[in-house]
mmCIF file of C-alpha atoms in Angstrom:
data_model
loop_
_atom_site.group_PDB
_atom_site.id
_atom_site.type_symbol
_atom_site.label_atom_id
_atom_site.label_comp_id
_atom_site.label_asym_id
_atom_site.label_seq_id
_atom_site.Cartn_x
_atom_site.Cartn_y
_atom_site.Cartn_z
ATOM 1 C CA MET K 1 15.091 1.114 15.796
ATOM 2 C CA GLN K 2 14.794 4.885 16.148
ATOM 3 C CA GLN K 3 11.654 6.438 14.720
ATOM 4 C CA MET K 4 12.306 9.325 12.348
ATOM 5 C CA LYS K 5 9.960 11.805 10.761
ATOM 6 C CA VAL K 6 9.834 12.553 7.077
ATOM 7 C CA GLU K 7 10.608 16.135 6.191
ATOM 8 C CA ARG K 8 7.625 17.899 4.654
ATOM 9 C CA ARG K 9 8.196 20.627 2.109
ATOM 10 C CA LEU K 10 6.945 21.907 -1.222
ATOM 11 C CA ILE K 11 9.454 21.084 -3.934
ATOM 12 C CA PRO K 12 9.502 23.744 -6.677
ATOM 13 C CA GLY K 13 8.930 22.307 -10.112
ATOM 14 C CA LEU K 14 8.019 18.812 -8.914
ATOM 15 C CA LYS K 15 4.576 17.937 -10.197
ATOM 16 C CA ALA K 16 2.251 14.968 -10.009
ATOM 17 C CA LYS K 17 1.515 14.151 -13.647
ATOM 18 C CA GLN K 18 -1.360 12.239 -15.118
ATOM 19 C CA MET K 19 -2.154 12.292 -18.826
ATOM 20 C CA SER K 20 -2.094 15.953 -19.964
ATOM 21 C CA THR K 21 -2.628 17.570 -16.566
ATOM 22 C CA SER K 22 -0.163 18.453 -13.823
ATOM 23 C CA LYS K 23 -0.339 20.122 -10.421
ATOM 24 C CA SER K 24 2.062 21.158 -7.693
ATOM 25 C CA VAL K 25 1.827 18.930 -4.636
ATOM 26 C CA LEU K 26 3.234 18.850 -1.129
ATOM 27 C CA MET K 27 5.897 16.137 -1.027
ATOM 28 C CA MET K 28 7.555 14.379 1.892
ATOM 29 C CA THR K 29 11.268 13.726 1.494
ATOM 30 C CA GLN K 30 13.686 11.341 3.172
ATOM 31 C CA ARG K 31 17.224 10.171 2.423
ATOM 32 C CA HIS K 32 17.825 6.799 4.055
ATOM 33 C CA SER K 33 18.426 3.117 3.511
ATOM 34 C CA PHE K 34 15.389 1.223 2.190
ATOM 35 C CA SER K 35 14.658 -2.164 0.654
ATOM 36 C CA PHE K 36 14.808 -1.567 -3.082
ATOM 37 C CA THR K 37 14.650 -3.454 -6.365
ATOM 38 C CA LEU K 38 14.498 -2.713 -10.080
ATOM 39 C CA LEU K 39 11.958 -4.585 -12.210
ATOM 40 C CA GLU K 40 13.584 -4.310 -15.622
ATOM 41 C CA ASP K 41 10.923 -6.340 -17.453
ATOM 42 C CA LEU K 42 8.196 -4.035 -16.124
ATOM 43 C CA GLN K 43 10.257 -0.853 -16.382
ATOM 44 C CA ALA K 44 9.465 -0.125 -12.746
ATOM 45 C CA LYS K 45 10.998 -0.170 -9.273
ATOM 46 C CA ILE K 46 9.829 -1.082 -5.786
ATOM 47 C CA LEU K 47 10.682 0.547 -2.457
ATOM 48 C CA GLY K 48 9.941 -1.009 0.937
ATOM 49 C CA ILE K 49 9.209 1.116 4.016
ATOM 50 C CA PRO K 50 9.132 -0.830 7.309
ATOM 51 C CA TYR K 51 6.738 -0.129 10.137
ATOM 52 C CA LYS K 52 8.370 0.689 13.446
ATOM 53 C CA ASN K 53 7.793 -2.793 14.890
ATOM 54 C CA ASN K 54 8.866 -4.521 11.624
ATOM 55 C CA ASP K 55 5.730 -6.708 11.584
ATOM 56 C CA LEU K 56 4.444 -4.840 8.525
ATOM 57 C CA SER K 57 5.998 -3.063 5.566
ATOM 58 C CA MET K 58 4.552 -0.678 3.010
ATOM 59 C CA PHE K 59 5.811 -1.093 -0.550
ATOM 60 C CA VAL K 60 5.561 1.411 -3.396
ATOM 61 C CA LEU K 61 5.695 0.144 -6.992
ATOM 62 C CA LEU K 62 6.666 3.087 -9.190
ATOM 63 C CA PRO K 63 6.770 2.810 -13.011
ATOM 64 C CA ASN K 64 9.681 4.501 -14.748
ATOM 65 C CA ASP K 65 7.372 6.328 -17.169
ATOM 66 C CA ILE K 66 4.716 8.865 -16.263
ATOM 67 C CA ASP K 67 2.012 6.826 -18.012
ATOM 68 C CA GLY K 68 3.590 3.457 -17.234
ATOM 69 C CA LEU K 69 1.136 2.250 -14.606
ATOM 70 C CA GLU K 70 -1.689 1.365 -16.984
ATOM 71 C CA LYS K 71 0.752 -0.640 -19.104
ATOM 72 C CA ILE K 72 1.776 -2.949 -16.255
ATOM 73 C CA LEU K 73 -1.418 -3.374 -14.217
ATOM 74 C CA ASP K 74 -2.351 -6.641 -15.908
ATOM 75 C CA LYS K 75 1.066 -8.074 -14.973
ATOM 76 C CA VAL K 76 0.649 -7.373 -11.254
ATOM 77 C CA THR K 77 -0.704 -10.332 -9.255
ATOM 78 C CA PRO K 78 -0.549 -11.208 -5.535
ATOM 79 C CA GLU K 79 1.950 -13.947 -6.353
ATOM 80 C CA LYS K 80 4.159 -11.534 -8.273
ATOM 81 C CA LEU K 81 4.043 -8.976 -5.465
ATOM 82 C CA VAL K 82 5.285 -11.603 -3.016
ATOM 83 C CA GLU K 83 8.001 -12.698 -5.459
ATOM 84 C CA TRP K 84 9.204 -9.171 -6.239
ATOM 85 C CA THR K 85 9.439 -8.191 -2.557
ATOM 86 C CA SER K 86 11.114 -11.369 -1.314
ATOM 87 C CA PRO K 87 14.534 -10.975 0.374
ATOM 88 C CA GLY K 88 16.187 -12.623 -2.627
ATOM 89 C CA HIS K 89 14.913 -9.902 -4.968
ATOM 90 C CA MET K 90 15.343 -6.806 -2.802
ATOM 91 C CA GLU K 91 18.452 -5.270 -1.295
ATOM 92 C CA GLU K 92 19.212 -2.377 1.016
ATOM 93 C CA ARG K 93 19.980 0.742 -1.010
ATOM 94 C CA ASN K 94 20.436 4.384 -0.123
ATOM 95 C CA VAL K 95 17.429 6.189 -1.561
ATOM 96 C CA ASN K 96 16.397 9.791 -2.050
ATOM 97 C CA LEU K 97 12.636 9.402 -1.531
ATOM 98 C CA HIS K 98 9.955 11.901 -2.543
ATOM 99 C CA LEU K 99 6.466 10.732 -1.611
ATOM 100 C CA PRO K 100 3.196 12.713 -1.516
ATOM 101 C CA ARG K 101 0.996 12.690 1.543
ATOM 102 C CA PHE K 102 -2.117 10.691 0.779
ATOM 103 C CA GLU K 103 -5.141 9.075 2.329
ATOM 104 C CA VAL K 104 -7.146 6.259 0.763
ATOM 105 C CA GLU K 105 -10.407 4.948 2.181
ATOM 106 C CA ASP K 106 -12.944 2.530 0.743
ATOM 107 C CA SER K 107 -15.670 0.130 1.791
ATOM 108 C CA TYR K 108 -16.758 -3.155 0.242
ATOM 109 C CA ASP K 109 -20.013 -5.096 0.409
ATOM 110 C CA LEU K 110 -18.897 -8.693 0.908
ATOM 111 C CA GLU K 111 -22.294 -10.408 0.577
ATOM 112 C CA ALA K 112 -21.540 -11.830 -2.878
ATOM 113 C CA VAL K 113 -18.030 -12.875 -1.839
ATOM 114 C CA LEU K 114 -19.236 -14.677 1.286
ATOM 115 C CA ALA K 115 -22.097 -16.300 -0.609
ATOM 116 C CA ALA K 116 -19.602 -17.669 -3.126
ATOM 117 C CA LEU K 117 -17.643 -19.119 -0.205
ATOM 118 C CA GLY K 118 -20.696 -21.050 0.960
ATOM 119 C CA MET K 119 -22.299 -18.575 3.369
ATOM 120 C CA ALA K 120 -25.385 -17.728 1.293
ATOM 121 C CA ASP K 121 -27.706 -19.154 3.972
ATOM 122 C CA ALA K 122 -26.532 -16.549 6.471
ATOM 123 C CA PHE K 123 -28.193 -13.794 4.421
ATOM 124 C CA SER K 124 -31.618 -15.463 4.205
ATOM 125 C CA GLU K 125 -34.182 -15.103 6.991
ATOM 126 C CA HIS K 126 -35.564 -18.522 6.025
ATOM 127 C CA THR K 127 -32.327 -20.531 6.057
ATOM 128 C CA ALA K 128 -30.007 -18.645 8.423
ATOM 129 C CA ASP K 129 -29.288 -20.459 11.681
ATOM 130 C CA PHE K 130 -27.844 -18.319 14.458
ATOM 131 C CA SER K 131 -29.463 -20.299 17.269
ATOM 132 C CA GLY K 132 -26.085 -20.645 18.938
ATOM 133 C CA MET K 133 -25.865 -16.868 19.268
ATOM 134 C CA SER K 134 -29.458 -15.818 19.951
ATOM 135 C CA SER K 135 -32.846 -17.331 20.734
ATOM 136 C CA ARG K 136 -34.609 -14.891 18.396
ATOM 137 C CA SER K 137 -36.119 -16.425 15.274
ATOM 138 C CA GLY K 138 -35.557 -14.961 11.817
ATOM 139 C CA LEU K 139 -32.118 -13.634 12.722
ATOM 140 C CA HIS K 140 -29.977 -13.251 9.582
ATOM 141 C CA VAL K 141 -27.251 -11.082 8.113
ATOM 142 C CA GLN K 142 -28.536 -8.113 6.121
ATOM 143 C CA LYS K 143 -25.203 -6.632 5.089
ATOM 144 C CA PHE K 144 -21.512 -7.437 5.587
ATOM 145 C CA LEU K 145 -19.269 -4.439 4.983
ATOM 146 C CA HIS K 146 -15.485 -4.289 5.068
ATOM 147 C CA ARG K 147 -14.026 -0.803 5.478
ATOM 148 C CA SER K 148 -10.327 -0.084 5.125
ATOM 149 C CA PHE K 149 -8.113 2.977 5.092
ATOM 150 C CA VAL K 150 -4.477 3.876 4.607
ATOM 151 C CA VAL K 151 -3.014 7.228 5.651
ATOM 152 C CA VAL K 152 0.545 8.216 4.745
ATOM 153 C CA THR K 153 1.881 11.426 6.311
ATOM 154 C CA GLU K 154 5.167 12.814 7.566
ATOM 155 C CA GLU K 155 4.366 11.237 10.952
ATOM 156 C CA GLY K 156 4.462 7.768 9.414
ATOM 157 C CA VAL K 157 2.108 5.234 7.882
ATOM 158 C CA GLU K 158 -1.249 4.379 9.408
ATOM 159 C CA ALA K 159 -3.281 1.398 8.305
ATOM 160 C CA ALA K 160 -6.096 0.136 10.495
ATOM 161 C CA ALA K 161 -4.586 0.337 14.014
ATOM 162 C CA ALA K 162 -0.906 0.254 13.057
ATOM 163 C CA THR K 163 1.231 3.410 12.952
ATOM 164 C CA GLY K 164 4.856 4.436 12.672
ATOM 165 C CA VAL K 165 7.763 3.986 10.334
ATOM 166 C CA GLY K 166 11.287 2.995 11.352
ATOM 167 C CA PHE K 167 14.407 3.632 9.312
ATOM 168 C CA ALA K 168 17.983 2.389 9.473
ATOM 169 C CA VAL K 169 20.471 5.181 8.773
ATOM 170 C CA THR K 170 23.527 4.557 6.612
ATOM 171 C CA SER K 171 26.264 6.870 5.425
ATOM 172 C CA ALA K 172 26.991 5.695 1.872
ATOM 173 C CA PRO K 173 27.173 8.669 -0.528
ATOM 174 C CA ASP K 174 25.271 7.295 -3.563
ATOM 175 C CA TYR K 175 21.473 7.513 -3.571
ATOM 176 C CA GLU K 176 18.830 6.057 -5.851
ATOM 177 C CA ASN K 177 16.161 8.595 -6.786
ATOM 178 C CA PHE K 178 12.606 7.465 -6.036
ATOM 179 C CA HIS K 179 10.344 10.370 -7.002
ATOM 180 C CA CYS K 180 6.650 9.489 -6.767
ATOM 181 C CA ASN K 181 5.513 12.316 -9.043
ATOM 182 C CA HIS K 182 3.277 10.136 -11.220
ATOM 183 C CA PRO K 183 0.761 7.299 -10.600
ATOM 184 C CA PHE K 184 1.997 4.351 -8.539
ATOM 185 C CA LEU K 185 0.787 1.263 -6.688
ATOM 186 C CA PHE K 186 1.185 0.716 -2.963
ATOM 187 C CA PHE K 187 0.557 -2.289 -0.759
ATOM 188 C CA ILE K 188 1.054 -3.301 2.864
ATOM 189 C CA ARG K 189 2.457 -6.722 3.661
ATOM 190 C CA HIS K 190 2.479 -8.763 6.846
ATOM 191 C CA ASN K 191 6.134 -9.756 6.829
ATOM 192 C CA GLU K 192 5.973 -13.068 8.674
ATOM 193 C CA SER K 193 3.164 -14.572 6.595
ATOM 194 C CA ASN K 194 3.888 -12.680 3.332
ATOM 195 C CA SER K 195 0.179 -11.783 3.208
ATOM 196 C CA ILE K 196 -0.899 -8.638 1.336
ATOM 197 C CA LEU K 197 -3.235 -6.793 3.729
ATOM 198 C CA PHE K 198 -3.880 -3.627 1.707
ATOM 199 C CA PHE K 199 -3.461 -2.837 -1.968
ATOM 200 C CA GLY K 200 -4.174 0.437 -3.719
ATOM 201 C CA LYS K 201 -3.423 2.769 -6.617
ATOM 202 C CA PHE K 202 -2.450 6.423 -6.261
ATOM 203 C CA SER K 203 -3.375 8.301 -9.411
ATOM 204 C CA SER K 204 -3.860 11.937 -8.461
ATOM 205 C CA PRO K 205 -3.472 14.043 -5.288
#
């Protein structure tokens, strides 16, 4: 599949809106065939953007209303994300996409999570047992951090070590408009396992 770049340009009058504030933002645009579905119950729509190797896909969940995201957050679960993006729910549609460049980075202290999974002993110098790894006594885990980032630019999508977006070009004349000019959710899925690897909210540029 041929890799294509997203055109980058400032669109006059297109603003990212949140509550009572608005600002002009640099948007990327692309007119191509994407996986697409309407979620009528949620008053939202989902667009799928494949990575170049098709192992991963990035999905954008865009509410119809400017302030619609807060109204639907409690209805979004991992199970629902998998259901909404399954082949039976999505279809290839010609889409006029407007998406802001963005970068999201965060880190998480997983000590409490791992302790809840039964690894509390690993964090105690009195009970930790790493004798299979080192002969030193008192060896224990002080901190377990998970750091993740997602970068979306006109060159493609980058998450961890994966980059690139591939598109299939079609020639049908009708296009769905998918303008990400208000808060939306995004997530990256491993296609074979249906696992959600990254999940985030874009609220303001």
